[in-house]
mmCIF file of C-alpha atoms and ligand atoms in Angstrom:
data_model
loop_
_atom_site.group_PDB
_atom_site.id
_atom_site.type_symbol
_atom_site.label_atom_id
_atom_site.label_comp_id
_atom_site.label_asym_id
_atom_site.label_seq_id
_atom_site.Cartn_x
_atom_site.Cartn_y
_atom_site.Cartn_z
ATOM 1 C CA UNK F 118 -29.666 0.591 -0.867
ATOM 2 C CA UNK F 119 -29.915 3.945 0.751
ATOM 3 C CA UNK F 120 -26.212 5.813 0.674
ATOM 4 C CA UNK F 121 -26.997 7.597 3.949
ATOM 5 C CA UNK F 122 -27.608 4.421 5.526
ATOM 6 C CA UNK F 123 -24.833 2.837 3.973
ATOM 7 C CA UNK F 124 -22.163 5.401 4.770
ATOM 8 C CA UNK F 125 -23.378 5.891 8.504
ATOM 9 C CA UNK F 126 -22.746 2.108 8.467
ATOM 10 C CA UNK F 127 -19.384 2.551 7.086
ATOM 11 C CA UNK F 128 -18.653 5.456 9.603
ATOM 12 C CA UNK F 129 -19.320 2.849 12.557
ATOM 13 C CA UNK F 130 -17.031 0.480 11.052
ATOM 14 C CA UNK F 131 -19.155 -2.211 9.524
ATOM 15 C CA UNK F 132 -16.798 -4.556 7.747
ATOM 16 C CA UNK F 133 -19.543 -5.714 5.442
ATOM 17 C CA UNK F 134 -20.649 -1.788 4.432
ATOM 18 C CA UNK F 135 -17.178 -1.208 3.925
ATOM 19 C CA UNK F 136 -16.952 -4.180 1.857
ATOM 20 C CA UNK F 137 -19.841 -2.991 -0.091
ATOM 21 C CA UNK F 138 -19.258 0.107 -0.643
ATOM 22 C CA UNK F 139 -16.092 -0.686 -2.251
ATOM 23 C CA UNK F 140 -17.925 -3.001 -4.562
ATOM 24 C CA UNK F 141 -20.149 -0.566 -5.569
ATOM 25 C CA UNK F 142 -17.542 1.881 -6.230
ATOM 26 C CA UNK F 143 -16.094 -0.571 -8.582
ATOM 27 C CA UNK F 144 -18.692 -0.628 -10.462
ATOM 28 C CA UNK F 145 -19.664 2.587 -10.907
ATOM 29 C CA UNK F 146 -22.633 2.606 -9.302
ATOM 30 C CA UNK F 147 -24.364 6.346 -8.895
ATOM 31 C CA UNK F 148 -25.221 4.720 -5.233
ATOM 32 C CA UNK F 149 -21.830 4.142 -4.688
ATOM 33 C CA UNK F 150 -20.708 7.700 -5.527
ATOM 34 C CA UNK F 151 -23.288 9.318 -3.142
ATOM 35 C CA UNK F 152 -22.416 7.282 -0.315
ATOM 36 C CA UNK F 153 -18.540 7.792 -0.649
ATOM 37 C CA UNK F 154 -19.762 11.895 -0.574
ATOM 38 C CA UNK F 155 -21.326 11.317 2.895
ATOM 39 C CA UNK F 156 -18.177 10.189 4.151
ATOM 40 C CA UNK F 157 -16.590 13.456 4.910
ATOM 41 C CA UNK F 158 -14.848 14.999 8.056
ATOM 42 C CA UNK F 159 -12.852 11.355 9.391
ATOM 43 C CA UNK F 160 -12.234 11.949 12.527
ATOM 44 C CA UNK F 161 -8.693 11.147 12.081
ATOM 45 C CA UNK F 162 -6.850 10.929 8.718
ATOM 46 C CA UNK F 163 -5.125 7.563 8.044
ATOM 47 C CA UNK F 164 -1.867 6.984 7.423
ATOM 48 C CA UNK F 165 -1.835 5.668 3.580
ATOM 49 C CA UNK F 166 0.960 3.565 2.659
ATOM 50 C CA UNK F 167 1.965 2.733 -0.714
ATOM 51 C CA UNK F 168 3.933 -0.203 -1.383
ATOM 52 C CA UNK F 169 5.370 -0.655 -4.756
ATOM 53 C CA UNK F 170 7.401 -2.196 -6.877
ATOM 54 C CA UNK F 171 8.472 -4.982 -9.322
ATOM 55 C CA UNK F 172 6.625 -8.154 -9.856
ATOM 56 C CA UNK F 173 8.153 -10.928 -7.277
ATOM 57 C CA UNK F 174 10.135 -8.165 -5.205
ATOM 58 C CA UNK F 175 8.496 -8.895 -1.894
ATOM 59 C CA UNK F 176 5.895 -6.314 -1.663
ATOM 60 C CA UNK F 177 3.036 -8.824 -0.158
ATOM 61 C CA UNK F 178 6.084 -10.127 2.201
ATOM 62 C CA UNK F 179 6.637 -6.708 3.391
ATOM 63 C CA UNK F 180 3.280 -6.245 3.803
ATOM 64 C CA UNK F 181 2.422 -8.871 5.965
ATOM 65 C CA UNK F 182 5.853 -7.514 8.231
ATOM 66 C CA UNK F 183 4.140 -4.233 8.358
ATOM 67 C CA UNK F 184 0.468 -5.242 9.550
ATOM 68 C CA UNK F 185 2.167 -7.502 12.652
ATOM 69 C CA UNK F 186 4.230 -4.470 13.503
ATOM 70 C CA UNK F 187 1.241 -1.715 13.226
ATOM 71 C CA UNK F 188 -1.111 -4.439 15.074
ATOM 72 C CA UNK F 189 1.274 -4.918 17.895
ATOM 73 C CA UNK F 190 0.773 -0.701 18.042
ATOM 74 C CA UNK F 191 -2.929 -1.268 18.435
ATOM 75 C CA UNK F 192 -3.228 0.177 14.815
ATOM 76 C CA UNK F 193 -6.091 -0.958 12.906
ATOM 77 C CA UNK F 194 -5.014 -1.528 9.127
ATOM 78 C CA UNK F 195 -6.404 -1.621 5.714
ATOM 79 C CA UNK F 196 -5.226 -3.323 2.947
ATOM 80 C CA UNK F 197 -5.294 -2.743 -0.616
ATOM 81 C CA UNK F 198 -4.232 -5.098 -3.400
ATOM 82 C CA UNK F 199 -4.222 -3.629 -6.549
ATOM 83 C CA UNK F 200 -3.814 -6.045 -9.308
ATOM 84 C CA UNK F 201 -3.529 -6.052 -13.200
ATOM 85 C CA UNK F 202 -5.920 -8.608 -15.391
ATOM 86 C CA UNK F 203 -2.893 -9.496 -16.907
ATOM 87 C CA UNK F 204 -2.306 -14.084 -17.028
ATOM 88 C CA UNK F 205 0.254 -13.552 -14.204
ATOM 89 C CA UNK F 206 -2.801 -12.358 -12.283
ATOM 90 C CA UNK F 207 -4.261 -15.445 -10.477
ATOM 91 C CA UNK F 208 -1.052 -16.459 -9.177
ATOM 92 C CA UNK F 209 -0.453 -13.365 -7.662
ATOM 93 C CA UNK F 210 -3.782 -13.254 -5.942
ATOM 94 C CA UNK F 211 -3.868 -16.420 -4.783
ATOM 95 C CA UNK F 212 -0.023 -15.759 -3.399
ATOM 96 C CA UNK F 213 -1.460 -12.943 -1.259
ATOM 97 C CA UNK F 214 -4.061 -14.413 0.289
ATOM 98 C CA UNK F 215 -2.216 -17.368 1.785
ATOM 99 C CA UNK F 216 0.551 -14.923 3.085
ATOM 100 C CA UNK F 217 -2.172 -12.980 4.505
ATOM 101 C CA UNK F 218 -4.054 -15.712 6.387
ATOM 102 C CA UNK F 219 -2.855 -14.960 9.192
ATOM 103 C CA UNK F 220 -4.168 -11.273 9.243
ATOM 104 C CA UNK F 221 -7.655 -12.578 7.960
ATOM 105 C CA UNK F 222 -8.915 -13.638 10.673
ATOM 106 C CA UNK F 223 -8.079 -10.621 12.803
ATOM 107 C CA UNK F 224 -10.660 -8.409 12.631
ATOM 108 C CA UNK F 225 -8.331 -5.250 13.149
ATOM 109 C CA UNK F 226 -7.320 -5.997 9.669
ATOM 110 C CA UNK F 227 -9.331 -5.746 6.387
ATOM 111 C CA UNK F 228 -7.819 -6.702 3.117
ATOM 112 C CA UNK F 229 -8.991 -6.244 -0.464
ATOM 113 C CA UNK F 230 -7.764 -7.305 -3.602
ATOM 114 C CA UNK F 231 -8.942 -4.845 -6.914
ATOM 115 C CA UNK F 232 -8.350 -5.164 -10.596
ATOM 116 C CA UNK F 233 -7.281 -2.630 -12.448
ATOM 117 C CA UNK F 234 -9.354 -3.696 -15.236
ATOM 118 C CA UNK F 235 -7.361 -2.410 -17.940
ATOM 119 C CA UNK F 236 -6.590 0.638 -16.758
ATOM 120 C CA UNK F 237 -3.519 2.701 -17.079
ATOM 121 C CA UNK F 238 -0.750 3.844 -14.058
ATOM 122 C CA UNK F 239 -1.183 0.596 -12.009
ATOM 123 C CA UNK F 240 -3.991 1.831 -9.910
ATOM 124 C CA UNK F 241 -7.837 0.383 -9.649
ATOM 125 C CA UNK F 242 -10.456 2.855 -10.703
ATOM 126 C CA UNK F 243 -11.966 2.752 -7.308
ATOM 127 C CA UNK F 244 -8.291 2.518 -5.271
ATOM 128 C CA UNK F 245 -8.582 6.180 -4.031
ATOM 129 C CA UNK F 246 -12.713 5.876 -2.921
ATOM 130 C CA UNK F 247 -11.599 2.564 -1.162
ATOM 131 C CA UNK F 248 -9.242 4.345 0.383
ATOM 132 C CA UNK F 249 -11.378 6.868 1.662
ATOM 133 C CA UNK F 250 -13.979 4.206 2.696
ATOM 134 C CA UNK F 251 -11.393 2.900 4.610
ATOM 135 C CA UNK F 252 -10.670 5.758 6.504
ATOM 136 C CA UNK F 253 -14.007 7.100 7.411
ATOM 137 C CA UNK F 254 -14.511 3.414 9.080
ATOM 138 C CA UNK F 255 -12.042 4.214 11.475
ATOM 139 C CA UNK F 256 -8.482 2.259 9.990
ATOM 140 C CA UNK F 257 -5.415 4.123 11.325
ATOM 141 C CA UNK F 258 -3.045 2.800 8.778
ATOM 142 C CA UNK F 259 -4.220 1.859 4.953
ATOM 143 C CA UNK F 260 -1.001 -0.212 3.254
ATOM 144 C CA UNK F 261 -1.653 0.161 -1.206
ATOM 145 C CA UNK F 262 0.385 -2.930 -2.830
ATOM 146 C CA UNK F 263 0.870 -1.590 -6.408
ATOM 147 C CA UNK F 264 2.444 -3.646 -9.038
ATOM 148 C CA UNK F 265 5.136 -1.114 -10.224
ATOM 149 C CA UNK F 266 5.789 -1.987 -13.993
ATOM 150 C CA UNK F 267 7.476 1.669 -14.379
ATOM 151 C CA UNK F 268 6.863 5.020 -14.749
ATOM 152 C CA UNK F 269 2.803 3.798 -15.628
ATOM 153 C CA UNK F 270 2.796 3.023 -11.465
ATOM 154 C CA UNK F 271 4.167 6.480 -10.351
ATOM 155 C CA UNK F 272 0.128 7.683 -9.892
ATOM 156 C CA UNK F 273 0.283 5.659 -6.464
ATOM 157 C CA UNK F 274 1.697 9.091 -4.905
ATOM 158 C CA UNK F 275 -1.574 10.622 -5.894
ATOM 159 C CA UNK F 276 -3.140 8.123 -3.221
ATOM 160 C CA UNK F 277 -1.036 7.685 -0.559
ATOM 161 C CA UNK F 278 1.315 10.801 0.834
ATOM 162 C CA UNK F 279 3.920 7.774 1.954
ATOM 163 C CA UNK F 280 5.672 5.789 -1.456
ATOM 164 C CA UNK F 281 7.616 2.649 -0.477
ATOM 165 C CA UNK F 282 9.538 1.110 -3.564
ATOM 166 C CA UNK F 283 11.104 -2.312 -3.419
ATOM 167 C CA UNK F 284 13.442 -3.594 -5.166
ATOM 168 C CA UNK F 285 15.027 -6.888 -5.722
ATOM 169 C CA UNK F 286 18.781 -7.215 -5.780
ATOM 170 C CA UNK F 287 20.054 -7.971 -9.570
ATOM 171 C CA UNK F 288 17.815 -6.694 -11.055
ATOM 172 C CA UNK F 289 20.198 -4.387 -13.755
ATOM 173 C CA UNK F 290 18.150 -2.839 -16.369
ATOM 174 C CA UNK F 291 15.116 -2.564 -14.094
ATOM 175 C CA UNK F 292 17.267 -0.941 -11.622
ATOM 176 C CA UNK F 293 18.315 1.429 -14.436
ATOM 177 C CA UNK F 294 14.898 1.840 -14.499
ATOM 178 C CA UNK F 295 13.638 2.671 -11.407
ATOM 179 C CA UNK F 296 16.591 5.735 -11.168
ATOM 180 C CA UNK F 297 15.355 7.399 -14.142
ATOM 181 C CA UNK F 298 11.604 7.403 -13.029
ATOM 182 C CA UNK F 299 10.279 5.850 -9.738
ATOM 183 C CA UNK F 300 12.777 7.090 -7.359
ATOM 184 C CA UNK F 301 11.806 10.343 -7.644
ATOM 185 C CA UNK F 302 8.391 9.408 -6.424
ATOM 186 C CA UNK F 303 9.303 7.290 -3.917
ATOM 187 C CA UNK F 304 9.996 8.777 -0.257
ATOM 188 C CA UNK F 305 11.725 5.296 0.618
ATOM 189 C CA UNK F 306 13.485 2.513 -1.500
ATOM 190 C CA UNK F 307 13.772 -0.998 -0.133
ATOM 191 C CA UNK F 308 15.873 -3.170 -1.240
ATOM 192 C CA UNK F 309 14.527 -6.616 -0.181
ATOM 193 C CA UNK F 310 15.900 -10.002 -0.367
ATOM 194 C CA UNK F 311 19.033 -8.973 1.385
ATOM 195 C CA UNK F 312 19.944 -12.291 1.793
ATOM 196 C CA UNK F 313 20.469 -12.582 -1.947
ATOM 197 C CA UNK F 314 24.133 -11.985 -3.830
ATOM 198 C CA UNK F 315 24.258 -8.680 -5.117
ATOM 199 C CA UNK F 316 21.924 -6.894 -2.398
ATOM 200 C CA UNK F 317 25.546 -5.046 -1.449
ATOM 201 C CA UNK F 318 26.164 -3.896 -4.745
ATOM 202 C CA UNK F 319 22.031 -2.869 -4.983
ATOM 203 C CA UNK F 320 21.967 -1.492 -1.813
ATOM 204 C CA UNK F 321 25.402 0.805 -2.375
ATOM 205 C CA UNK F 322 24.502 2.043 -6.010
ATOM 206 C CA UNK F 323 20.904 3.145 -5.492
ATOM 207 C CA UNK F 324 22.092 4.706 -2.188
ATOM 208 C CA UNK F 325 23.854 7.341 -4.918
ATOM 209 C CA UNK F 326 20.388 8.372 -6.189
ATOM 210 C CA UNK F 327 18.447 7.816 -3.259
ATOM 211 C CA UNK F 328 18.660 9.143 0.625
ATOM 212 C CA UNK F 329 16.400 6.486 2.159
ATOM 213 C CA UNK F 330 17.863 3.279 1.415
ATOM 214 C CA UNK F 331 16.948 0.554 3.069
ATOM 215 C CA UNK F 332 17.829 -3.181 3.303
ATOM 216 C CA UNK F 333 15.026 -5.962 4.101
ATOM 217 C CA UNK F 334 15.011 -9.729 4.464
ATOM 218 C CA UNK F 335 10.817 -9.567 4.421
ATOM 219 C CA UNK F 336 10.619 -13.557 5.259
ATOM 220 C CA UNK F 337 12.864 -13.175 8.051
ATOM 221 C CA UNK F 338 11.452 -9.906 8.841
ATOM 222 C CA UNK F 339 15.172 -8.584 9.007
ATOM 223 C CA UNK F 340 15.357 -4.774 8.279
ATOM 224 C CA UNK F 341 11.391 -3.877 9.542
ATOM 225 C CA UNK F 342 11.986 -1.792 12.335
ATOM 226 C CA UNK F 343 14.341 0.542 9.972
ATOM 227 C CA UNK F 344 12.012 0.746 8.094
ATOM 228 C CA UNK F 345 8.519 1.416 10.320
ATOM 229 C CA UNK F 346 10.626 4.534 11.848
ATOM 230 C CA UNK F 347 11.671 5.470 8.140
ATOM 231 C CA UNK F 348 7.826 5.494 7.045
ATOM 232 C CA UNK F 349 7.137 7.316 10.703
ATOM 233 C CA UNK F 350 9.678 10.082 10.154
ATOM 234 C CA UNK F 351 8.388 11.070 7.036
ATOM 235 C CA UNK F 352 4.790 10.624 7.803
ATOM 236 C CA UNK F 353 5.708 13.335 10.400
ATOM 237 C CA UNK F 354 6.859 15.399 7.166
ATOM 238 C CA UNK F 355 3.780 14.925 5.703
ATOM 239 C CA UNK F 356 1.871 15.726 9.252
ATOM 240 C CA UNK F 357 3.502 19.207 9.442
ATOM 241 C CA UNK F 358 2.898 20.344 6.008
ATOM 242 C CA UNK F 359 -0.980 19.672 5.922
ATOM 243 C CA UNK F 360 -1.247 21.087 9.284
ATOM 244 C CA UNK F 361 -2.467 24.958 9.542
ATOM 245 C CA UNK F 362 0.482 27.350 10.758
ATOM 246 C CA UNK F 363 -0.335 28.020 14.321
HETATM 247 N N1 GTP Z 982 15.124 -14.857 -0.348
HETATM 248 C C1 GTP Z 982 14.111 -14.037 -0.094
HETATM 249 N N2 GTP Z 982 12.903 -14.259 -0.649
HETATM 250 C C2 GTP Z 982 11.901 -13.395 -0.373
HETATM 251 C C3 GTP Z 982 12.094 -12.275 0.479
HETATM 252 N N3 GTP Z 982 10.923 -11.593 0.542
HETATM 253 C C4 GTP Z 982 10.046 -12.263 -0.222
HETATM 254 N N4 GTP Z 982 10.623 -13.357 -0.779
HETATM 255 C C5 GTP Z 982 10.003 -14.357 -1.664
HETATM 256 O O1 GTP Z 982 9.796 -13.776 -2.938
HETATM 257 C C6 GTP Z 982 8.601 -14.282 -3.528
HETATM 258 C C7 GTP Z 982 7.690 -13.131 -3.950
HETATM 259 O O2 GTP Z 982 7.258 -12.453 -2.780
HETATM 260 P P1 GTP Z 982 5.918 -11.601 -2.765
HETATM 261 O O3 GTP Z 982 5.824 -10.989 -1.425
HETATM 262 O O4 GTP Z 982 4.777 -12.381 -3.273
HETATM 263 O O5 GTP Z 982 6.270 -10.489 -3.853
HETATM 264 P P2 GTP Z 982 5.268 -9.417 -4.506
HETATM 265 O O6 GTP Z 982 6.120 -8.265 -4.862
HETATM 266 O O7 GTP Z 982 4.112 -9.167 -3.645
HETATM 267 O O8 GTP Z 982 4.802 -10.195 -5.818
HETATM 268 P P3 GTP Z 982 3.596 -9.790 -6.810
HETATM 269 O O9 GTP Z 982 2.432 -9.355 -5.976
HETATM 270 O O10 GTP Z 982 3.341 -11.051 -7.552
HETATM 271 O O11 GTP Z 982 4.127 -8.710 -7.683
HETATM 272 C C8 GTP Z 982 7.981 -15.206 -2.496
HETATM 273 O O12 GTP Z 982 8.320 -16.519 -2.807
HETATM 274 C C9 GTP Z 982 8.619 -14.760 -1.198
HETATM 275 O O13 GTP Z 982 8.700 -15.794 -0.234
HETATM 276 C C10 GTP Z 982 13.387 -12.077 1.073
HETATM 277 O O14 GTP Z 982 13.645 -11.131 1.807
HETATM 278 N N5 GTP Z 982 14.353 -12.980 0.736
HETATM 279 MG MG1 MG Z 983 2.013 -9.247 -4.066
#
């Protein structure tokens, strides 16, 4: 496979190169590697997105909110799954991919689940090159599902500018948690099922450590719009800082 070909491919937005790519950045391939270095100067940067959090918060339900919102923008959007090899694993996978049916078959949307193969802070080897594949072939908005076990997951932020935590209501000693370490690498906290007992008390306490709180229902897509302008205003933070002074 010739990397020039391959990332000219990529650069036009071939679902399949982009699909290989990322494979071959996976493994570790040296072809891989010389392709991703061809991808420089994207026209426009993407807006990364990472979405993290505990196991069974809602993260692929929030997900799935936030691709029918950035769609209905015209947005194309990349997704990637990051997931551990841990037993819970399958499950989990399998659990994505039928909430994201609906988005497979629109070809504005291109999702990928990665292992993290052992590795340590929650992210896939090749999360930050498929991230860059994805933005070279043109996606506008590139959404990171992490599976935020603690302070391992915080490396997310080296990825995407944009941290989203969610949290589940009742959660005590993870919430505990999440205020000594996550929150000060998140840029947003959601606290999702807010139809659940206790998502008061969640939403009031974390509010103490936190200034962007904000309450979901993800099935019911109750709380979205909050929280599209939430990530907007502070992708504008981001926007003016890597900007040149004028
Ligand atoms: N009651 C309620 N249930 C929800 C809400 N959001 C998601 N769920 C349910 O919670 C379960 C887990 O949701 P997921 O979106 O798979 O959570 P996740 O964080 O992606 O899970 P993992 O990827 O396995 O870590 C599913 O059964 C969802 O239907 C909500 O707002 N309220
Ligand atoms: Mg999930």
């Amino acid at each position: 496979m010739d990397p020039i070909a391959l990332a000219e491919h990529v650069k036009a937005g071939n679902v399949r190169a982009v699909s290989r790519l990322i494979t071959l950045l996976e493994n570790q391939e040296p072809v891989g590697q010389a392709a991703l270095e061809r991808l420089n100067g994207s026209p426009r940067p993407a807006a990364v997105i990472g979405v993290t959090g505990y196991p069974g918060s809602g993260k692929s339900t929030l997900i799935d909110q936030l691709v029918t919102a950035y769609r209905r923008q015209g947005k194309k959007v990349g997704i990637v799954a990051v997931d551990t090899t841990s037993p819970r694993t399958g499950g989990a996978l399998l659990g994505d991919r039928i909430r994201m049916q609906d988005h497979a078959m629109d070809g504005g949307v291109f999702i990928r689940s990665m292992a993290t193969r052992g590795e340590r802070g929650g992210l896939a080897r090749a999360t930050r090159g498929a991230v860059r594949v994805l933005e070279a072939a043109g996606y506008d908005v590139i959404l990171v599902e992490t599976v935020g076990v603690g302070q391992l997951e915080t490396d997310v932020a080296d990825v995407a500018p944009t941290v989203v935590a969610i949290v589940a209501p009742g959660l005590g000693d993870e919430v505990q948690a999440l205020k000594a370490g996550l929150l000060e690498t998140a840029h947003i906290v959601v606290v999702n099922k807010g139809d659940r007992d206790g998502a008061d008390a969640t939403v009031k306490d974390l509010q103490e450590w936190h200034p962007r709180v904000i309450r979901t229902v993800a099935i019911k897509g109750e709380g979205m719009p909050e929280l599209i302008e939430a990530i907007a205003e502070h992708q504008r933070i981001v926007d003016l800082h890597s900007k040149p002074a004028t």
